[in-house]
């Protein structure tokens, strides 16, 4: 896969205290991705941060739920909305290990997210530059800034481990139908 | 274009939908959507030589010219007729056939020969009225020079009357093949006789669309009515906007089966702000309907459980029924085990889905989607902004059109139709900024 590095916002990255905060939050997101990997889900994790505090965590859940829309972002939003009104997102930032897909990017924009920080790009479904630029296109909802490249290698390594793990699990030749399905399943959210 | 459907309800009676049909029966037709590439109409136009030749020498000329062009810049002209009888020329070229024009053409034709003022120089003029004339589409002007073509033709035309040189003119033709019979017809009139050889470089093959339209048009109306009622049901309880979704399984030989219905629930358990913001975006009708299919599938894998309905636990996905209409369908045991996401299922929507929902439709592997009202300011399926060009629409003229149902870079494609009502309702959401 071809991932490209997008620099973090230089202004924010320049400040070391900011930088360490970003890294700290992305580490929390990577932990969620590890958990996803452990439960045989595509390893993508995320955290939402409000006033410096993590208000919700999510990991990809599409395989368990049999629902192709249960991406890490949605899982976290679901838990946040149990306690908060949707307006909280306009004062919150998202840290996610892989660039949000088109679906999630549109959801985040409709929720009014303040900013998105992601690890590696998503050149199959990416909605913040990977395939489309839902975050900045002309539209009725307020655009949001998206910054990529934070712990990019770690995010990619998790994905690689997932594919190795999946291949090792399936040493038996699969039926043709299964094989076809496998290639159709999006490896990324 | 879809035809007006048979208004008879063809599938088995259903106490739920039948009741609804009595109360409200909009009628309309299915219009296949166009892809972004189709709408942009990326037709490449190139310049080509057309020569007037004698029918008898046509095959020789064709061979000589094609041999000479072989190995040079390859431009595919397979969709264009090479030899055309005068009566099949497009009207704009036929006009050239009157004497006035052919005199001019004759002059052009002999210009390269250095002589002028040859009124009868054109074979066209000379042979006017005779059936032995053909118009020969030689090659693109970028391939060989006019002089080269002229000498090629001369060598092939021993019968070029009285030593006169064949008339060559330059016309514009589409170098991209037509995407449909309609487009071939348009090319034939606008440029040069064109053949549609099947296929569609910019979207699904028209015959695939035609077949699918045929399959769904008899009951599409019923599903659209049900979707409308699903939206009304949640909005009536102030849980959401009047936007609804219906998922249908057509794989069963008995006919289409309704799998789930869901209304929008963005205001459910959410304090509705004064400014009517987005609410709980995850509770759009499409997302709820997809969630319900997944839960039904889950209950099939854990055979002990019926679809669980524990409304006590706050679930922001809202992927459980919220009213009797939804739960009536939800509790029906109609999904075959072993299914995958929403593969091969059909989705009927009152409104064009937003970008989030459009991508959710792709992630879920739907096969077909039909929506009612276009939402040019927020929708993710249509390829162009149409409708009244009031100032509010102008503001979004720079909004990209997405047509996600057939987006080349994405790994899933489906068929999409717009359901156009004969008598559109007065009040509509299309001028608003609402995301469906
Ligand atoms: Zn996503
Ligand atoms: Zn939506």
Short mmCIF file of C-alpha atoms in Angstrom, two decimals, chain A:
data_model
loop_
_atom_site.label_atom_id
_atom_site.label_comp_id
_atom_site.label_asym_id
_atom_site.label_seq_id
_atom_site.Cartn_x
_atom_site.Cartn_y
_atom_site.Cartn_z
CA UNK A 1 0.00 0.00 0.00
CA UNK A 2 1.03 3.49 -0.70
CA UNK A 3 0.86 5.83 2.21
CA UNK A 4 1.90 9.40 2.03
CA UNK A 5 3.09 11.56 4.86
CA UNK A 6 1.17 14.68 5.56
CA UNK A 7 2.90 17.01 7.95
CA UNK A 8 1.21 18.01 11.14
CA UNK A 9 0.13 21.58 11.46
CA UNK A 10 3.55 23.23 11.84
CA UNK A 11 2.25 25.83 14.27
CA UNK A 12 0.95 23.20 16.62
CA UNK A 13 3.82 20.81 16.08
CA UNK A 14 6.33 23.55 16.83
CA UNK A 15 5.14 23.83 20.38
CA UNK A 16 6.66 20.89 22.24
CA UNK A 17 3.99 20.85 24.91
CA UNK A 18 1.34 20.65 22.22
CA UNK A 19 3.37 18.05 20.44
CA UNK A 20 3.63 15.80 23.46
CA UNK A 21 -0.12 16.15 24.05
CA UNK A 22 -0.79 15.08 20.47
CA UNK A 23 1.53 12.12 20.88
CA UNK A 24 -0.06 11.13 24.13
CA UNK A 25 -3.54 11.09 22.59
CA UNK A 26 -2.41 9.21 19.51
CA UNK A 27 -0.78 6.62 21.75
CA UNK A 28 -4.16 6.09 23.37
CA UNK A 29 -5.66 5.64 19.90
CA UNK A 30 -2.93 3.10 19.03
CA UNK A 31 -3.80 1.16 22.18
CA UNK A 32 -7.38 0.91 20.93
CA UNK A 33 -6.07 -0.34 17.58
CA UNK A 34 -4.05 -3.00 19.45
CA UNK A 35 -7.25 -4.11 21.13
CA UNK A 36 -8.96 -4.33 17.75
CA UNK A 37 -6.12 -6.49 16.47
CA UNK A 38 -6.47 -8.77 19.47
CA UNK A 39 -10.16 -9.28 18.66
CA UNK A 40 -9.56 -9.97 14.97
CA UNK A 41 -10.80 -6.62 13.79
CA UNK A 42 -8.97 -4.41 11.31
CA UNK A 43 -6.70 -2.55 13.75
CA UNK A 44 -7.95 1.01 13.78
CA UNK A 45 -8.45 2.91 17.00
CA UNK A 46 -9.39 6.41 18.00
CA UNK A 47 -10.02 8.77 20.88
CA UNK A 48 -12.01 11.99 21.11
CA UNK A 49 -10.49 14.72 23.24
CA UNK A 50 -12.41 17.54 24.90
CA UNK A 51 -10.62 20.16 27.01
CA UNK A 52 -7.54 17.96 27.11
CA UNK A 53 -9.48 14.95 28.36
CA UNK A 54 -10.37 11.80 26.50
CA UNK A 55 -14.17 11.65 26.43
CA UNK A 56 -14.56 8.56 24.29
CA UNK A 57 -12.57 5.70 22.76
CA UNK A 58 -13.38 3.44 19.88
CA UNK A 59 -12.01 0.55 17.90
CA UNK A 60 -13.12 -0.97 14.66
CA UNK A 61 -15.99 -3.42 15.23
CA UNK A 62 -17.21 -4.42 11.76
CA UNK A 63 -16.52 -8.15 12.00
CA UNK A 64 -18.13 -8.75 15.38
CA UNK A 65 -21.19 -6.61 14.65
CA UNK A 66 -21.67 -7.86 11.06
CA UNK A 67 -22.07 -4.17 10.32
CA UNK A 68 -19.73 -2.59 7.74
CA UNK A 69 -20.31 0.86 9.19
CA UNK A 70 -19.09 0.17 12.72
CA UNK A 71 -15.81 2.00 12.34
CA UNK A 72 -13.75 3.11 15.33
CA UNK A 73 -15.05 6.67 15.04
CA UNK A 74 -18.68 5.56 15.23
CA UNK A 75 -18.01 3.31 18.20
CA UNK A 76 -16.47 6.22 20.08
CA UNK A 77 -19.23 8.65 19.10
CA UNK A 78 -21.83 6.14 20.31
CA UNK A 79 -20.23 6.00 23.74
CA UNK A 80 -19.86 9.78 23.92
CA UNK A 81 -23.51 10.43 23.06
CA UNK A 82 -24.57 8.33 26.05
CA UNK A 83 -23.35 11.13 28.28
CA UNK A 84 -23.12 14.22 26.11
CA UNK A 85 -25.13 16.21 23.61
CA UNK A 86 -23.88 16.22 19.99
CA UNK A 87 -22.79 19.85 20.39
CA UNK A 88 -19.75 18.65 22.36
CA UNK A 89 -18.01 17.66 19.13
CA UNK A 90 -17.61 21.28 18.05
CA UNK A 91 -15.19 21.64 20.96
CA UNK A 92 -13.51 18.27 20.50
CA UNK A 93 -10.64 16.83 18.47
CA UNK A 94 -10.30 13.33 17.08
CA UNK A 95 -7.12 11.24 17.11
CA UNK A 96 -7.41 8.21 14.87
CA UNK A 97 -4.69 5.81 13.75
CA UNK A 98 -5.86 5.68 10.11
CA UNK A 99 -7.28 8.53 8.04
CA UNK A 100 -11.09 8.64 8.44
CA UNK A 101 -12.99 7.10 5.52
CA UNK A 102 -15.46 9.08 3.41
CA UNK A 103 -18.36 7.99 5.61
CA UNK A 104 -16.65 8.93 8.86
CA UNK A 105 -15.29 12.20 7.45
CA UNK A 106 -18.81 13.24 6.48
CA UNK A 107 -20.17 12.19 9.88
CA UNK A 108 -17.44 14.14 11.66
CA UNK A 109 -18.14 17.23 9.58
CA UNK A 110 -21.87 17.01 10.25
CA UNK A 111 -21.14 16.65 13.97
CA UNK A 112 -18.98 19.78 13.69
CA UNK A 113 -15.69 18.25 14.85
CA UNK A 114 -13.00 20.84 15.58
CA UNK A 115 -9.95 19.03 14.19
CA UNK A 116 -8.79 15.56 13.16
CA UNK A 117 -5.31 14.07 13.67
CA UNK A 118 -4.56 10.80 11.98
CA UNK A 119 -1.66 8.36 11.62
CA UNK A 120 -1.46 6.91 8.13
CA UNK A 121 -3.39 7.82 5.00
CA UNK A 122 -6.20 5.68 3.64
CA UNK A 123 -5.76 5.53 -0.11
CA UNK A 124 -8.78 3.25 -0.61
CA UNK A 125 -11.53 5.10 1.25
CA UNK A 126 -9.91 8.17 2.75
CA UNK A 127 -12.24 11.13 3.19
CA UNK A 128 -9.70 13.73 4.31
CA UNK A 129 -7.44 13.68 1.27
CA UNK A 130 -6.87 9.98 0.59
CA UNK A 131 -9.61 9.63 -2.02
CA UNK A 132 -11.88 12.61 -1.42
CA UNK A 133 -11.58 15.75 0.64
CA UNK A 134 -14.87 15.74 2.48
CA UNK A 135 -13.36 17.79 5.31
CA UNK A 136 -12.65 20.82 3.12
CA UNK A 137 -14.97 20.59 0.08
CA UNK A 138 -17.69 23.20 -0.38
CA UNK A 139 -20.68 22.08 1.66
CA UNK A 140 -23.31 23.19 4.12
CA UNK A 141 -21.43 22.12 7.27
CA UNK A 142 -18.37 23.82 8.70
CA UNK A 143 -15.13 22.38 7.27
CA UNK A 144 -12.55 20.96 9.65
CA UNK A 145 -8.75 20.74 9.46
CA UNK A 146 -7.13 17.29 9.16
CA UNK A 147 -3.48 16.57 9.97
CA UNK A 148 -1.82 13.29 9.09
CA UNK A 149 1.43 11.54 9.86
CA UNK A 150 1.40 11.30 13.65
CA UNK A 151 2.78 7.80 14.51
CA UNK A 152 2.23 6.87 10.91
CA UNK A 153 4.66 3.91 10.95
CA UNK A 154 3.07 2.45 14.06
CA UNK A 155 -0.37 2.66 12.45
CA UNK A 156 0.87 0.92 9.30
CA UNK A 157 2.67 -1.77 11.31
CA UNK A 158 -0.56 -2.63 13.08
CA UNK A 159 -2.28 -3.09 9.71
CA UNK A 160 0.58 -5.28 8.45
CA UNK A 161 0.41 -7.44 11.55
CA UNK A 162 -3.31 -7.85 10.95
CA UNK A 163 -2.79 -9.18 7.41
CA UNK A 164 -0.08 -11.57 8.54
CA UNK A 165 -2.33 -12.76 11.36
CA UNK A 166 -5.26 -13.27 8.97
CA UNK A 167 -3.13 -15.20 6.49
CA UNK A 168 -1.74 -17.46 9.20
CA UNK A 169 -5.24 -18.19 10.39
CA UNK A 170 -6.35 -19.38 6.99
CA UNK A 171 -3.84 -21.97 5.85
CA UNK A 172 -6.55 -24.13 4.31
CA UNK A 173 -7.52 -23.31 0.75
CA UNK A 174 -10.74 -21.41 0.86
CA UNK A 175 -13.73 -21.97 -1.29
CA UNK A 176 -13.92 -19.66 -4.26
CA UNK A 177 -16.80 -17.75 -2.78
CA UNK A 178 -14.96 -17.10 0.47
CA UNK A 179 -11.94 -15.90 -1.39
CA UNK A 180 -13.98 -13.48 -3.40
CA UNK A 181 -15.61 -12.09 -0.31
CA UNK A 182 -12.27 -11.69 1.36
CA UNK A 183 -10.98 -9.36 -1.32
CA UNK A 184 -14.16 -7.38 -1.17
CA UNK A 185 -13.93 -6.76 2.53
CA UNK A 186 -12.30 -3.40 2.99
CA UNK A 187 -9.11 -3.88 4.94
CA UNK A 188 -9.34 -0.29 6.08
CA UNK A 189 -12.20 1.66 7.59
#
